[in-house]
Amino acid sequence: MKTKFLIFLLFCCSVITFAQKTISGKIKNSEGEFVPSASVTVEEKGKDAIIAYAITNSKGEYKVTFTSAESDVDLKIKAFNHKPVTRSVQNTSQNLDFTLDTEATEIKEIQLKTRLITKRGDTISYDIQSFDSKNDRTLADVLKRMPGIEVNKDGSILYQGQPLSKFYVNGKDLMEGGYGVVNNALPKDAVQKVEVLENHQPVKILQDKVPSDQAAINIKLKKQVTMTGRGEVGVGISDPAIWNVKLTPMFFGQKNQWVVNYKTNNTGETVENEGNMFAMGNRWEGRRSNASQNNWLSVERAAVPNLPEKRYLMNNIHFLSANLLTSPFKNKEWELKANASYVNNAVERESYEETFFKKENFTEFNIRDNNLYTNKAKGEIIFTKNAKEGFFKNVTSFNQFWNEDRASINLKNSVDDLLNKNSRQTLSSPTGSFQNSLSTIIPLKSKMLNVMSYISYQDDNQLLRVTPGNYVFYPELATGPGSVPVFNNIFADLPEVSQDFGMKTFEANHSATMGFTKKFWTFTPEIGFNYTGNSLSSEILEFANAPYNQRREDFSNDLRFREAVPYVGLGVNYKSEAWTVGIQLPVNYNMITAEDAGRSVNKDFDKITFEPSGFVQYSFASFWKAALSGNWNYNFATINDLYGGILMSRPTSFSAMNPDNPLSETESKRAGSRIEYRNPLNNLFFNVNYSLSQTDRNLIADIDRGIGFGIISYIEQDNQIVSNSQSAEIGKYFPKFKSNLSLSFRNSTTTSDNARGGEIFENKNSTQNLTFKLNNAYFSWMTLDYNFTTGWGKNSSTFGDSETGSFNHNLGLTVYPVENHSVTLNWDQLNYSSGDQNFKNGFYDLTYQYAWAAKKVDFELKWLNIANKKVFERVFDDAFTYSFERIRIRPSQFMVAVKFNFK
């Protein structure tokens, strides 16, 4: 497979290199003056089809690269106040100079007509007014109609299938990656155009020195100073009563920018995800990440259906955020940003499950009710200077979680009434964390010095309580009458079982890099040190009380884990008009220690690893881009693999690691190729991707084998996971029909080694997905938004095969019967199959809207889930069990809302 992949890559490169041709030269007029801003197009003879184009610079120079199978092509030159020239030339690389005759251009009538999409260098600009429809109100509404761009529900954006590295408004990065709030609330009327910045290097001092293969978006507003925003207030009838409030005023000026956002609803909309960081920037800006808890314990949770979250989520959310950017000094290169957010969310879940165990011949009935409470706050202060003369960025973040989970469980067994149980479960999980990231680049004559420092401290505390104690089953070997061995549940007589857990994590990363530039090359030797330290403690609190009155070491943990990685590396970067290369060559010295004397855990490990990564990108024929990327890295055991004390991770699950397990070593290799085409002349975008990865492991977990109950044991044997995937996506906008059409396909196959009862077997999983999208606003009285996704897959192993399939589609049809009035029908159809079982779920929503155009206010009436489905049902059938699930979903509901712009 590796050989085929290499042949494929070499073939792509050879085709690209062989087929592309370049024509360059200078253009003057009859008076000997250079002609700037002249257009040079290459067209197929007799077809009037543009293959490639270029614009002359101030010196009249042009360079156009193209690919064509024809022996001859037409070269056309046009310039204002000059006679156009057309010449038939051979399809070969050459240098051609032209002299244009001057001629006054007589303009009888001026009609301004803006191009939908334009391209200049690495910047692709979309005219937003060319893509909007009557009912579009926000930036996100219009972006989804643009070819090459995809918008998710949370406001995150993909360009050519890849996430963005930056999101700017008027060239400023106010949101620092958390741009979902702006994307979903910025009125489209405030936007002049959307600019996609390909190969974007956000650090100005590194531009033309250290390349990037990522894209960014800049939202260019109509005014340099803009006060705007979006609001919505809605109430409705359901069980219980529902509401939806969204208030997002925002200001964008030349010196200051700010966004304030408050959203609350109980309609199933997860507005809090808008606060996540979707764009992380690049490594030279320091380290950024979304804060999260280390969740080791959990209550039993009700199942969730294969439906969009808005169909089943029973929530009560309050989300408040504020973002501020200001230039505190006269030197506008310095910026101060302050971001803060708070989330309070309550979620209810309910499910019923029947599971028939085929081998044991009994059925288990389980009813689960959950109340899940999330409280989290975040504060961030960012100080930056981004200039050609130097770079500085310091980010200080504080995060606090106060989460509480509740569960009510009713468990019954068809064989033994003694196993019928009810349980109340609670989990308290407060977490506090602090991070500080610093990166600075200092120019030293022809060199650059980059110093980076990252420090993080996090304190996780979790307490899981289960009532009554006999619901928790842990068998312990004892001696019965007549010296007969029996297994007793050690928690049978306890009124409650409490699992206490705590972990403190300290992380520090420090590095220094010196940059040298020579022509198109930049070399960045680096030295650094990474350190991670964990302290984990846990115990069952009841063991310290009656009837035990002593701490049990086998149910406790006091583990200290340390990982230190000093490293040296070299970065090799190349940037020219056509080629972009970025390679990292680090050598790491990995040192790991783990100690827990009470559980006989004593590990000491060290290994030197070479972990290269990089990409090569080639732009050709004006619209084409080809890229190769790859990486080779190692991962070793973490604290999750080394705790030796028995831990109640869930009320029905205990686990521990065998202290005799060797340290795990994982070696991963990945290679990928990508070809893109972006042609603003015919509004066509497409990309093709292929990736191959292989993971080599020295340990394999045995499903059946273990020491005692729930202690995970490993087989020391080399094993592999091999994955390969292919994907293709094409999107085109048809101006004549005002339609955006896109089609994408993805195929992936994963083969892995697994173990059961000491026997190694191979598991193969194959999945395919096809997605189609259509947005149409051709008719003045109707707009249509339609997309469908169909998927199918197969899993094969020693224990049998299983197949799954799904078909989901969404239809949004809006009719405008009278000016300023609209009626919208939404139809969500979600079908899936598992084995011989097929399920069809249809949801229908109806919306009436009146637009008060003069005031930019909309009045809206919604009827959601017209069919009034209240439960979702599904089954699972495999070699061991047959399961039936019934899950509570949102019933029918009516809402009335007022939507408005702040200005």
Short mmCIF file of N, CA and C in Angstrom, two decimals, residues 2 75 109 122 140 147 170 209 215 306 325 372 392 424 461 470 473 495 586 606 629 678 769 781:
data_model
loop_
_atom_site.label_atom_id
_atom_site.label_comp_id
_atom_site.label_asym_id
_atom_site.label_seq_id
_atom_site.Cartn_x
_atom_site.Cartn_y
_atom_site.Cartn_z
N LYS A 2 1.99 1.21 0.77
CA LYS A 2 2.87 2.37 0.80
C LYS A 2 3.47 2.64 -0.57
N LEU A 75 -3.42 34.44 -26.84
CA LEU A 75 -2.99 35.35 -25.78
C LEU A 75 -3.62 36.71 -26.08
N GLU A 109 -21.98 54.84 -22.29
CA GLU A 109 -22.85 54.62 -21.13
C GLU A 109 -22.07 53.87 -20.08
N ASP A 122 -2.65 36.10 -3.38
CA ASP A 122 -3.20 35.05 -2.51
C ASP A 122 -4.53 35.46 -1.88
N ALA A 140 -23.22 34.80 8.43
CA ALA A 140 -23.24 33.35 8.29
C ALA A 140 -24.27 32.91 7.25
N PRO A 147 -19.21 29.65 -3.03
CA PRO A 147 -18.47 28.44 -3.39
C PRO A 147 -17.13 28.37 -2.68
N ASN A 170 -12.14 44.05 9.38
CA ASN A 170 -11.35 45.24 9.00
C ASN A 170 -9.88 45.08 9.37
N LYS A 209 9.16 34.90 4.72
CA LYS A 209 10.29 34.16 5.30
C LYS A 209 9.87 32.77 5.76
N ALA A 215 -5.40 29.11 5.53
CA ALA A 215 -6.15 30.25 5.02
C ALA A 215 -6.79 31.02 6.17
N ASN A 306 -29.57 9.73 17.17
CA ASN A 306 -28.85 10.15 15.97
C ASN A 306 -29.65 11.25 15.27
N LEU A 325 -11.04 45.14 22.06
CA LEU A 325 -9.73 45.39 21.46
C LEU A 325 -9.51 46.89 21.45
N LEU A 372 -27.94 17.52 34.11
CA LEU A 372 -26.54 17.85 33.95
C LEU A 372 -26.38 19.36 34.00
N PHE A 392 5.40 40.60 19.40
CA PHE A 392 5.25 40.29 20.82
C PHE A 392 3.80 39.89 21.07
N ARG A 424 -29.55 6.60 42.99
CA ARG A 424 -29.37 8.04 42.85
C ARG A 424 -27.87 8.31 42.79
N ASN A 461 -10.92 18.36 40.65
CA ASN A 461 -11.45 17.62 41.81
C ASN A 461 -12.82 17.06 41.45
N ASN A 470 -25.50 -0.91 47.68
CA ASN A 470 -25.60 -2.23 47.04
C ASN A 470 -25.85 -2.13 45.53
N PHE A 473 -21.62 -2.82 42.37
CA PHE A 473 -21.25 -4.23 42.49
C PHE A 473 -19.76 -4.40 42.25
N PRO A 495 -24.83 2.32 52.91
CA PRO A 495 -25.91 3.20 52.43
C PRO A 495 -25.49 4.04 51.23
N PRO A 586 12.80 18.05 14.47
CA PRO A 586 13.17 18.02 15.89
C PRO A 586 13.72 16.65 16.33
N ASP A 606 13.38 6.21 29.24
CA ASP A 606 13.93 7.29 28.43
C ASP A 606 14.20 6.78 27.01
N SER A 629 2.03 16.69 2.41
CA SER A 629 2.32 16.93 3.82
C SER A 629 2.53 15.60 4.51
N ARG A 678 -9.08 26.88 -7.71
CA ARG A 678 -9.91 28.01 -7.31
C ARG A 678 -9.93 29.01 -8.45
N ASN A 769 -19.19 8.44 2.76
CA ASN A 769 -20.17 9.51 2.93
C ASN A 769 -20.24 10.36 1.66
N TRP A 781 -39.76 35.21 -6.16
CA TRP A 781 -40.81 34.80 -5.23
C TRP A 781 -40.46 33.55 -4.42
#
